[in-house]
JSON list of C-alpha atoms in Angstrom, two decimals:
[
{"chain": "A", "resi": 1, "resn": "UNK", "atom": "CA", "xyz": [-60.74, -52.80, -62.14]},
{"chain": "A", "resi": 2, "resn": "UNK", "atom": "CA", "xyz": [-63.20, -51.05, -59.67]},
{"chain": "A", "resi": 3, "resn": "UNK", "atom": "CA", "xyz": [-61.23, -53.48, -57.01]},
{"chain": "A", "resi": 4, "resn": "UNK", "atom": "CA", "xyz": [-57.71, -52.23, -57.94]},
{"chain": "A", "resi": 5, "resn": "UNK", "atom": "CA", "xyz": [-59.00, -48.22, -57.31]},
{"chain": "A", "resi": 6, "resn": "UNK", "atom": "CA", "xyz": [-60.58, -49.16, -54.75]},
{"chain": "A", "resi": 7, "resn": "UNK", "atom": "CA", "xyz": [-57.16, -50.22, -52.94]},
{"chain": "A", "resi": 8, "resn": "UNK", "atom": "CA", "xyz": [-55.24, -47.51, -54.20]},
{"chain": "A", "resi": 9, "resn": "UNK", "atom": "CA", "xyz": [-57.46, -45.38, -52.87]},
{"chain": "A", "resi": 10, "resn": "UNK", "atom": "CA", "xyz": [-57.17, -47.31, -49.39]},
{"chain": "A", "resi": 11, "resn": "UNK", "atom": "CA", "xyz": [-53.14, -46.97, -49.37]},
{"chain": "A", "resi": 12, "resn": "UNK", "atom": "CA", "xyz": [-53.35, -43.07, -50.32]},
{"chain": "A", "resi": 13, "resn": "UNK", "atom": "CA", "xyz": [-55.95, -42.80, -47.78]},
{"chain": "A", "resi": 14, "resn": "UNK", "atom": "CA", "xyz": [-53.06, -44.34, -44.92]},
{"chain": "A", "resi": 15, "resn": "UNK", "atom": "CA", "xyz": [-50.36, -42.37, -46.22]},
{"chain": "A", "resi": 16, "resn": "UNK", "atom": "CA", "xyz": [-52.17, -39.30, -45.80]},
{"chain": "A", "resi": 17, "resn": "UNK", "atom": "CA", "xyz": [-52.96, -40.02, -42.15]},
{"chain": "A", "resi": 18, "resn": "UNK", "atom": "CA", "xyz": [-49.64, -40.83, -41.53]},
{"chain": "A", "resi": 19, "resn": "UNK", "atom": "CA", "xyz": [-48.54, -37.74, -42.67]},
{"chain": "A", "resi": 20, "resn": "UNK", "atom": "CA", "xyz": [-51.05, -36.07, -40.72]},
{"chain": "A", "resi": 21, "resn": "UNK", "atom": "CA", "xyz": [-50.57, -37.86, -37.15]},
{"chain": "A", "resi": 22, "resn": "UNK", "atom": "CA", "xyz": [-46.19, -37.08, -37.62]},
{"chain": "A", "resi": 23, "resn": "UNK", "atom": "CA", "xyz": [-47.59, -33.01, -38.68]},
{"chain": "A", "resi": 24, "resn": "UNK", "atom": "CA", "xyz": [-49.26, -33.02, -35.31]},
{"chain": "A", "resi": 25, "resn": "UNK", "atom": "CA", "xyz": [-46.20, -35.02, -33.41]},
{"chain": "A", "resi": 26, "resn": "UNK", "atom": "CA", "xyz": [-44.30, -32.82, -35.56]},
{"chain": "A", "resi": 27, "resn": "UNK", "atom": "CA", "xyz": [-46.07, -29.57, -34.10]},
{"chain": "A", "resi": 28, "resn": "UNK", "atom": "CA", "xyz": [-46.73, -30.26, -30.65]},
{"chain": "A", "resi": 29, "resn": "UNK", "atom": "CA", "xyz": [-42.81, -31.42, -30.32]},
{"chain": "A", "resi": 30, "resn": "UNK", "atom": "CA", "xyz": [-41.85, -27.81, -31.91]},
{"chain": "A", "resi": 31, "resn": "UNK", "atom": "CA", "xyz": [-44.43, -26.49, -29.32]},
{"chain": "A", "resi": 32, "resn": "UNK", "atom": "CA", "xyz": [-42.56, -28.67, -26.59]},
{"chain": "A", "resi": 33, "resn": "UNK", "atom": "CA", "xyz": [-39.31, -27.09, -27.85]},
{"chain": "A", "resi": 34, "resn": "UNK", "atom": "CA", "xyz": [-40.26, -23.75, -28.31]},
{"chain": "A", "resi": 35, "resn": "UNK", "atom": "CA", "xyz": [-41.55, -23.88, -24.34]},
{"chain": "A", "resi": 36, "resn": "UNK", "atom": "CA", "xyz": [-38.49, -25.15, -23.58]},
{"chain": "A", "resi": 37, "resn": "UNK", "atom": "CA", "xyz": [-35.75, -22.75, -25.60]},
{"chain": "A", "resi": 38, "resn": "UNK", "atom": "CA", "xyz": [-37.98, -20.08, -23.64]},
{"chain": "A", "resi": 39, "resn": "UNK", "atom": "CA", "xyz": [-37.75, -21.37, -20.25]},
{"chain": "A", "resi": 40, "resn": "UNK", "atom": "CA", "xyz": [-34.09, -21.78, -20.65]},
{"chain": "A", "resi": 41, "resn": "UNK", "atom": "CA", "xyz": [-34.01, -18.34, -22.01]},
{"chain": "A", "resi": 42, "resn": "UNK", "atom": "CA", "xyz": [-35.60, -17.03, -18.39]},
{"chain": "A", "resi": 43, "resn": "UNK", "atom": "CA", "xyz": [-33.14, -19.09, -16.68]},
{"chain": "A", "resi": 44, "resn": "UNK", "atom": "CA", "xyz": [-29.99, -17.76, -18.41]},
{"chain": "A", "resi": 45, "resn": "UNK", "atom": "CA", "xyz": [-31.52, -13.98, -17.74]},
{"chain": "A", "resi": 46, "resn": "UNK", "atom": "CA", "xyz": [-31.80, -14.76, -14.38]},
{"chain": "A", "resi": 47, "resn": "UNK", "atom": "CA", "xyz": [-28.44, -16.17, -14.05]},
{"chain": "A", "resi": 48, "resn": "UNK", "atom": "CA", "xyz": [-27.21, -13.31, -15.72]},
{"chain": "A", "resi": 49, "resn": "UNK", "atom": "CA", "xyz": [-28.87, -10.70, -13.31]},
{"chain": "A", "resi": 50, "resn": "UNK", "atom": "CA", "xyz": [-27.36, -12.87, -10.34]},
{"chain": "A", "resi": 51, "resn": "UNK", "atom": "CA", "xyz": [-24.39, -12.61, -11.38]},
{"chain": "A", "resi": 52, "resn": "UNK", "atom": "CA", "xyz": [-24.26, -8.51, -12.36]},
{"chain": "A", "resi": 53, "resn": "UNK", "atom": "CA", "xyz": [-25.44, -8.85, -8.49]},
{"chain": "A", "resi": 54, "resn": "UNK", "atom": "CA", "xyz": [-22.40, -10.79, -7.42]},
{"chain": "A", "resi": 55, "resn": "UNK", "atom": "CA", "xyz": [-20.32, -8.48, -9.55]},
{"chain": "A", "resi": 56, "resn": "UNK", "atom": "CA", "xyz": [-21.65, -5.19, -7.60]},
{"chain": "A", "resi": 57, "resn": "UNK", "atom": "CA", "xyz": [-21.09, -6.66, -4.46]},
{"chain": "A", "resi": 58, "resn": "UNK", "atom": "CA", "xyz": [-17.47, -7.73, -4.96]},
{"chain": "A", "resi": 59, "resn": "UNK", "atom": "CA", "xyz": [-16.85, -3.98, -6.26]},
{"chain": "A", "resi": 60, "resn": "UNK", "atom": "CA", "xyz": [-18.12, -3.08, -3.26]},
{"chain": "A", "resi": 61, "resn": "UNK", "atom": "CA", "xyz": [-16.97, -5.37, -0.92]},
{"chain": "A", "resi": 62, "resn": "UNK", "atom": "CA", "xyz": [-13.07, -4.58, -2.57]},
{"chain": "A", "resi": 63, "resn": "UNK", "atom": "CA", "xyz": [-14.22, -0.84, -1.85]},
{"chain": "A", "resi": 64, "resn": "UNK", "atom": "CA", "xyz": [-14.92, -0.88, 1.81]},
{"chain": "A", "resi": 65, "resn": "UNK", "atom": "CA", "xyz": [-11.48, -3.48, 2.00]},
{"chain": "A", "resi": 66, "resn": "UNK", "atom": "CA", "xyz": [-9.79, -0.54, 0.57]},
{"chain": "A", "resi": 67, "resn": "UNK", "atom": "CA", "xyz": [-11.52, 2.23, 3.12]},
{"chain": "A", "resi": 68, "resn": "UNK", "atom": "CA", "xyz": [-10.89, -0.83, 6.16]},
{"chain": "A", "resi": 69, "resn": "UNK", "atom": "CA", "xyz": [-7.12, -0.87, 5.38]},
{"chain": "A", "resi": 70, "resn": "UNK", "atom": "CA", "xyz": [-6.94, 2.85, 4.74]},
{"chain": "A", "resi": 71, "resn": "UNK", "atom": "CA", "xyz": [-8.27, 3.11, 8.10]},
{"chain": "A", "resi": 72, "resn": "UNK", "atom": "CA", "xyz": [-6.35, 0.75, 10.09]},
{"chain": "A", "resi": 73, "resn": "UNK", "atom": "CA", "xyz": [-3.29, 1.88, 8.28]},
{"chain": "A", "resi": 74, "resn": "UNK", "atom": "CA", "xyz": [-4.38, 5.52, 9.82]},
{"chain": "A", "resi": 75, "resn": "UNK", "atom": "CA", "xyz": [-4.62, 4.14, 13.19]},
{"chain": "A", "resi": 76, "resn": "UNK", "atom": "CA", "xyz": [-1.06, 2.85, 12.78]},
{"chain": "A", "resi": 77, "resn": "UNK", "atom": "CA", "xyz": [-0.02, 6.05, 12.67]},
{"chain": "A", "resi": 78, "resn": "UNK", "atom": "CA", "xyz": [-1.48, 7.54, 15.14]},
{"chain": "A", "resi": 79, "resn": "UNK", "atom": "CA", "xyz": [-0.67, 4.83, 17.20]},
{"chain": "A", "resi": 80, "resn": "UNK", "atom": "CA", "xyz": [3.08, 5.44, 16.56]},
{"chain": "A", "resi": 81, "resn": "UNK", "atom": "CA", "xyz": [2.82, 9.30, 17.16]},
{"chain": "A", "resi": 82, "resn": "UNK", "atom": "CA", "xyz": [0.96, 8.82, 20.35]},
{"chain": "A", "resi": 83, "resn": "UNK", "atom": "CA", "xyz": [3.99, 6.28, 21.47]},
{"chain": "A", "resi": 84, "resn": "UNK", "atom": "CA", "xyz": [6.01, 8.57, 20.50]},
{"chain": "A", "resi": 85, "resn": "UNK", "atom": "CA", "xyz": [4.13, 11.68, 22.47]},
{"chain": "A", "resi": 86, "resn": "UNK", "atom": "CA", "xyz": [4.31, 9.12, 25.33]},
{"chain": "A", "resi": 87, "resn": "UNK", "atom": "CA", "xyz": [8.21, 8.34, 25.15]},
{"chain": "A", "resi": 88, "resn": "UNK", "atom": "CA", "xyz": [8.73, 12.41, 24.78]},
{"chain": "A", "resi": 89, "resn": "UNK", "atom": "CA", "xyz": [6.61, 13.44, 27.74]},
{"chain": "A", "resi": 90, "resn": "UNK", "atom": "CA", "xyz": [7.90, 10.17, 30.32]},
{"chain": "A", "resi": 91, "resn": "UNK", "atom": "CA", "xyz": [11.48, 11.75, 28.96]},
{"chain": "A", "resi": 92, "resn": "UNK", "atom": "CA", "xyz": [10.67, 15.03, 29.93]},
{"chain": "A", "resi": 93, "resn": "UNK", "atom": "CA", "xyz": [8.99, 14.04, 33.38]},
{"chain": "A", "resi": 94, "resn": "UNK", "atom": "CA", "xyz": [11.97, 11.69, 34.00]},
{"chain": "A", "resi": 95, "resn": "UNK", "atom": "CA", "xyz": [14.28, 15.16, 33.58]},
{"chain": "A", "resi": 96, "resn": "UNK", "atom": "CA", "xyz": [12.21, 16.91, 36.02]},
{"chain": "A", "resi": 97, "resn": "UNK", "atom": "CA", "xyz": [11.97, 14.41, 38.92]},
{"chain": "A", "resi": 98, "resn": "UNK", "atom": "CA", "xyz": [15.61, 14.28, 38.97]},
{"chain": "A", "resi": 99, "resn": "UNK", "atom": "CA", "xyz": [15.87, 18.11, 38.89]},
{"chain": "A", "resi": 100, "resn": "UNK", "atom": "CA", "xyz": [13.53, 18.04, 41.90]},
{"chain": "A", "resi": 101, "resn": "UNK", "atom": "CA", "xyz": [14.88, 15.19, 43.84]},
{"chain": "A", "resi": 102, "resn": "UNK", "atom": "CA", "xyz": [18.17, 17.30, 43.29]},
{"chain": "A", "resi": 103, "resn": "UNK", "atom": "CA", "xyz": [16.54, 20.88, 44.21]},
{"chain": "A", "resi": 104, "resn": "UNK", "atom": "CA", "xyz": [15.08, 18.81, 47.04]},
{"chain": "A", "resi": 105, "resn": "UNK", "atom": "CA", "xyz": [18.89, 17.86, 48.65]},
{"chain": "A", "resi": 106, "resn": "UNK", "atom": "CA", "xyz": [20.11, 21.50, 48.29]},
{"chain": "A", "resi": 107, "resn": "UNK", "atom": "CA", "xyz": [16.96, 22.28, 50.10]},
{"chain": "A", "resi": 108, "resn": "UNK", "atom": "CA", "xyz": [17.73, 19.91, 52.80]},
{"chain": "A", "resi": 109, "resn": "UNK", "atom": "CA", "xyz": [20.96, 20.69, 52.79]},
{"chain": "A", "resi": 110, "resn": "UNK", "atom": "CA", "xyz": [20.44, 24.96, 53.10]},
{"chain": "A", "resi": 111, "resn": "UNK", "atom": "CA", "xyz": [17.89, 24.29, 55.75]},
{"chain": "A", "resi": 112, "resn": "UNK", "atom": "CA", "xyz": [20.70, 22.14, 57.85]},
{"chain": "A", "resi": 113, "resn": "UNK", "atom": "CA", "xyz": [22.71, 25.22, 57.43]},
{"chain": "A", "resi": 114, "resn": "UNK", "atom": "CA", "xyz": [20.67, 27.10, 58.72]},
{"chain": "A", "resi": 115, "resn": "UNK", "atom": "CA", "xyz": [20.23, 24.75, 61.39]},
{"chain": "A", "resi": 116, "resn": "UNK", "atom": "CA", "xyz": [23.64, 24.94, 62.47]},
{"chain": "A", "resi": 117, "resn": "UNK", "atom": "CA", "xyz": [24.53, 28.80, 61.62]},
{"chain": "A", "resi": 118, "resn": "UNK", "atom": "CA", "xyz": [21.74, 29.66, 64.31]},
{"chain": "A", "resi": 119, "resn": "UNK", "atom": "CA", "xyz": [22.52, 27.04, 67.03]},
{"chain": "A", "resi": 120, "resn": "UNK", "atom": "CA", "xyz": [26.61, 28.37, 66.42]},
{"chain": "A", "resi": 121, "resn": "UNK", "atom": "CA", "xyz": [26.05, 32.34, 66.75]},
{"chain": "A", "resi": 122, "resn": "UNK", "atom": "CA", "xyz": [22.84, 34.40, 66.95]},
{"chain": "A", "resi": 123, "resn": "UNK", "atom": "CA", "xyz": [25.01, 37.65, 65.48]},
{"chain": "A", "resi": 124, "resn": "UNK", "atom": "CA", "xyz": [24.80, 35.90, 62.20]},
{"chain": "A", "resi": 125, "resn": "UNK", "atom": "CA", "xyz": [21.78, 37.97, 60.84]},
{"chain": "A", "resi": 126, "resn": "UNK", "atom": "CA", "xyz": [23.45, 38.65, 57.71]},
{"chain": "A", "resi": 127, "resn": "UNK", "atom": "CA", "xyz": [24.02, 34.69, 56.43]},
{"chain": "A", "resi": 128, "resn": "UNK", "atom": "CA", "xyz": [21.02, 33.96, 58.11]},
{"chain": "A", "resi": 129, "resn": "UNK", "atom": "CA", "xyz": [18.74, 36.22, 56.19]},
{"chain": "A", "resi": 130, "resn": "UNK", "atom": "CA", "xyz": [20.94, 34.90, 53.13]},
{"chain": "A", "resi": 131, "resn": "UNK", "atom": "CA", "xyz": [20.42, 31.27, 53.70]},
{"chain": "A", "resi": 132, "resn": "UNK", "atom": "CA", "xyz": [16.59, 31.83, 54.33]},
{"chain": "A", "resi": 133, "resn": "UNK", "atom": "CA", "xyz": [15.86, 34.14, 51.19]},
{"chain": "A", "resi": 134, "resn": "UNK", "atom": "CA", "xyz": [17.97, 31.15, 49.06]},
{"chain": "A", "resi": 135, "resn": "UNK", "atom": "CA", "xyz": [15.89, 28.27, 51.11]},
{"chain": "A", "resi": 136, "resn": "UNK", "atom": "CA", "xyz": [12.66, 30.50, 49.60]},
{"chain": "A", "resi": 137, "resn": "UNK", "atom": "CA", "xyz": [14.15, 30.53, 45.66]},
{"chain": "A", "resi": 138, "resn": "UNK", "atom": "CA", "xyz": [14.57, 27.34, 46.05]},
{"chain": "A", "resi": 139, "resn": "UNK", "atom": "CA", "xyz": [11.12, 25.82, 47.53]},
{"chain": "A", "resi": 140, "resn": "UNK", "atom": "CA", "xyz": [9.43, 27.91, 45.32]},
{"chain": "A", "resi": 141, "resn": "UNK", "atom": "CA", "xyz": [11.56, 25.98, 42.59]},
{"chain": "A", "resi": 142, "resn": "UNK", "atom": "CA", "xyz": [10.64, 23.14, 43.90]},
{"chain": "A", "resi": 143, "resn": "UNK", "atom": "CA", "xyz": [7.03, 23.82, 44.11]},
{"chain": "A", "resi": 144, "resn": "UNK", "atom": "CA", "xyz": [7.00, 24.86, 40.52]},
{"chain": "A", "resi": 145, "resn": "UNK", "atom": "CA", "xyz": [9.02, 21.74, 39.57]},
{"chain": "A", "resi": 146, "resn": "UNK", "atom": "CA", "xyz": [6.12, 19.30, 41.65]},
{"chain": "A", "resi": 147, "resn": "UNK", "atom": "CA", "xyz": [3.31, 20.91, 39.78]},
{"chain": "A", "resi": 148, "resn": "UNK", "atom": "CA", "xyz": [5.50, 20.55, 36.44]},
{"chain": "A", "resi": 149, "resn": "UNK", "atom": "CA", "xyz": [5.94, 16.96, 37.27]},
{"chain": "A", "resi": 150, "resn": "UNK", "atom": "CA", "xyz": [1.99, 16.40, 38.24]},
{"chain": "A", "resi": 151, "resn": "UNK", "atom": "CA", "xyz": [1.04, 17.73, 34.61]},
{"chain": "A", "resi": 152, "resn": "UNK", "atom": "CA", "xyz": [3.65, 16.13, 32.83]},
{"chain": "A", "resi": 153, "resn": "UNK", "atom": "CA", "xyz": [2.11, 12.69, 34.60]},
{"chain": "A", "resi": 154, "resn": "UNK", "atom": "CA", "xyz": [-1.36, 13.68, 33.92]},
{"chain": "A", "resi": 155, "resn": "UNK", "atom": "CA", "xyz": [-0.60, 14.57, 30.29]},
{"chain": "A", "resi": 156, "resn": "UNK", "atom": "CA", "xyz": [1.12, 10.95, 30.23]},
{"chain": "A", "resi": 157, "resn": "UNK", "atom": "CA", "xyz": [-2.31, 9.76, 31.14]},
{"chain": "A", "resi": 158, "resn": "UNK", "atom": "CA", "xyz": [-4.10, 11.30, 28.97]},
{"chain": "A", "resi": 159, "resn": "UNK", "atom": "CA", "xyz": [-2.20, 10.10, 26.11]},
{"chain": "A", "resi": 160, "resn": "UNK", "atom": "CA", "xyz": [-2.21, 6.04, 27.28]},
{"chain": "A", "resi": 161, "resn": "UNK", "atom": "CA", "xyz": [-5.65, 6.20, 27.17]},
{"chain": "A", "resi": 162, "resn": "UNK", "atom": "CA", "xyz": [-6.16, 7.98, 23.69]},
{"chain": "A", "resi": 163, "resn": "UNK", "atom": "CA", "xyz": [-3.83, 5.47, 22.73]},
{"chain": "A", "resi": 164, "resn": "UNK", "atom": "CA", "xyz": [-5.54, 2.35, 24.06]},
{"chain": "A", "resi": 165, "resn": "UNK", "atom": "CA", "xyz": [-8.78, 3.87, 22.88]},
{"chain": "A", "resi": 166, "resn": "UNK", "atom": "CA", "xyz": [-7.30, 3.74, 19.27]},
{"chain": "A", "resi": 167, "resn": "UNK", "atom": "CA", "xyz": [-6.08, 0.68, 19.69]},
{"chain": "A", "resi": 168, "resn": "UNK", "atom": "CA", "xyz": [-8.80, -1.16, 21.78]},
{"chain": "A", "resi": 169, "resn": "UNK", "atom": "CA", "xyz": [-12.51, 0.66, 20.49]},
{"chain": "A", "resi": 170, "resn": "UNK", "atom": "CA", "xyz": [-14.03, -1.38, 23.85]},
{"chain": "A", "resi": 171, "resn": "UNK", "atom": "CA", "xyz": [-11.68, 0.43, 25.74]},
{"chain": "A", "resi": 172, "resn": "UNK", "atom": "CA", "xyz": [-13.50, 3.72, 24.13]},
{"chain": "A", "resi": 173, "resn": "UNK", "atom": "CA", "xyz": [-16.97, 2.85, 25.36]},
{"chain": "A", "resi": 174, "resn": "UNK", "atom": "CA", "xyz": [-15.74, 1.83, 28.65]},
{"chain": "A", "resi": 175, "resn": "UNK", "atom": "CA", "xyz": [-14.10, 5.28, 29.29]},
{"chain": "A", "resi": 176, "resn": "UNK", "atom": "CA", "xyz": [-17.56, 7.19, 27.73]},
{"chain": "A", "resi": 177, "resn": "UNK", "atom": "CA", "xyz": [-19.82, 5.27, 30.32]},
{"chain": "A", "resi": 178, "resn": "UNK", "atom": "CA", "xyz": [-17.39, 5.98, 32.93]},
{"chain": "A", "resi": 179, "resn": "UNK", "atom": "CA", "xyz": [-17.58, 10.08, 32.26]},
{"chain": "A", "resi": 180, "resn": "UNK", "atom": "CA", "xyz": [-21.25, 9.71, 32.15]},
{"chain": "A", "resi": 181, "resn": "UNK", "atom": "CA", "xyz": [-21.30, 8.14, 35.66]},
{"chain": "A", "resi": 182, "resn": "UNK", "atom": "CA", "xyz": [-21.65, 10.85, 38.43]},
{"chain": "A", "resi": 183, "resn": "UNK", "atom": "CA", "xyz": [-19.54, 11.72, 40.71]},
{"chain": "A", "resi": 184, "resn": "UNK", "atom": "CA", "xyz": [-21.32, 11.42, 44.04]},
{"chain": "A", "resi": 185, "resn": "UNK", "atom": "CA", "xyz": [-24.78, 10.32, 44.74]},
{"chain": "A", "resi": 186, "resn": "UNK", "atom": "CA", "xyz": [-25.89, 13.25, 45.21]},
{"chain": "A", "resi": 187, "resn": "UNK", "atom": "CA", "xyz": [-25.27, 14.36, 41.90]},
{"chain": "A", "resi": 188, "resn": "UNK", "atom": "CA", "xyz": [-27.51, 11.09, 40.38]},
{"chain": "A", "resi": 189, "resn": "UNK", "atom": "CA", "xyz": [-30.94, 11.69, 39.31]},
{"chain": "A", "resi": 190, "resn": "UNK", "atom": "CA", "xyz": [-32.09, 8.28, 38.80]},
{"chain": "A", "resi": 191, "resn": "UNK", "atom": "CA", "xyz": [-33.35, 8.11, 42.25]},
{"chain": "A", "resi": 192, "resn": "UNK", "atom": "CA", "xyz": [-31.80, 4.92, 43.31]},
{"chain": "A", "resi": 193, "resn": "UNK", "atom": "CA", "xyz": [-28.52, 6.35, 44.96]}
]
């Protein structure tokens, strides 16, 4: 009899070791898991803050598209008003070189009338003094028309390279270097002129 407790007592004795080595498995696997749900956890986050990142930068990158096209769109425009400022003014200068090549051949011609009324007849005073104050009108027509013609070409100027510092910006920082250049020696205080 003392032999049969004594066994049961062995086999209780087992099963409650067993139970208590899977409790310990059992706890240090939830411990594993628990580490491991909370790792994940700090991933995810950061994941989540990367991409609220990437989500701030699109919205921004969309925004400056938006400002880029605006801008170019702008530069379209003035690029078509400055062609057109060109075409108006090359028009207008085109008018007054034929107005002064024409001015020009009445002048030539009045001045060989003139030519011939005083080789034909010194008693001519009267046509003669007509001929010369009409040779004046028109030279001073003429002179008016060549300065006319010199500002419409340096307006023309002016415009082509407002235009081609729209469309070119290197074009831009060419022409600022070039106005910051002197223009003689002399002028230079860098010493090395």
């Amino acid at each position: 009899m003392d032999t049969h407790n004594t066994h049961t007592e062995c086999l209780l004795c087992g099963v409650v070791q067993v139970l208590s080595a899977w409790q310990d498995s059992h706890s240090t696997y939830k411990a594993y898991m628990e580490a491991q749900l909370e790792q994940k956890s700090a991933e995810c986050q950061h994941l989540h803050e990367r991409a609220n990142q990437y989500q701030v930068s699109l919205t921004r990158a969309r925004q400056r598209q938006g400002d880029l096209e605006a801008h170019v769109s702008q530069l379209n425009a003035q690029e078509q008003s400055l062609l057109k400022t060109i075409f108006e003014e090359q028009t207008k200068a085109g008018e007054l070189e034929n107005r002064y090549a024409t001015l020009y051949s009445v002048n030539e011609t009045l001045l060989q009338l003139l030519a011939d009324d005083q080789s034909e007849s010194d008693g001519q005073t009267f046509d003669t003094q007509g001929l010369l104050l009409a040779n004046q009108e028109q030279q001073s027509e003429i002179d008016e028309l060549r300065f006319k013609v010199a500002s419409q070409t340096r307006i023309m100027k002016e415009v082509s390279l407002i235009l081609q510092q729209v469309t070119n910006p290197a074009v831009q920082n060419e022409t600022m270097v070039e106005n910051q250049t002197p223009v003689h020696a002399d002028e230079c205080s860098c010493g090395s002129c």
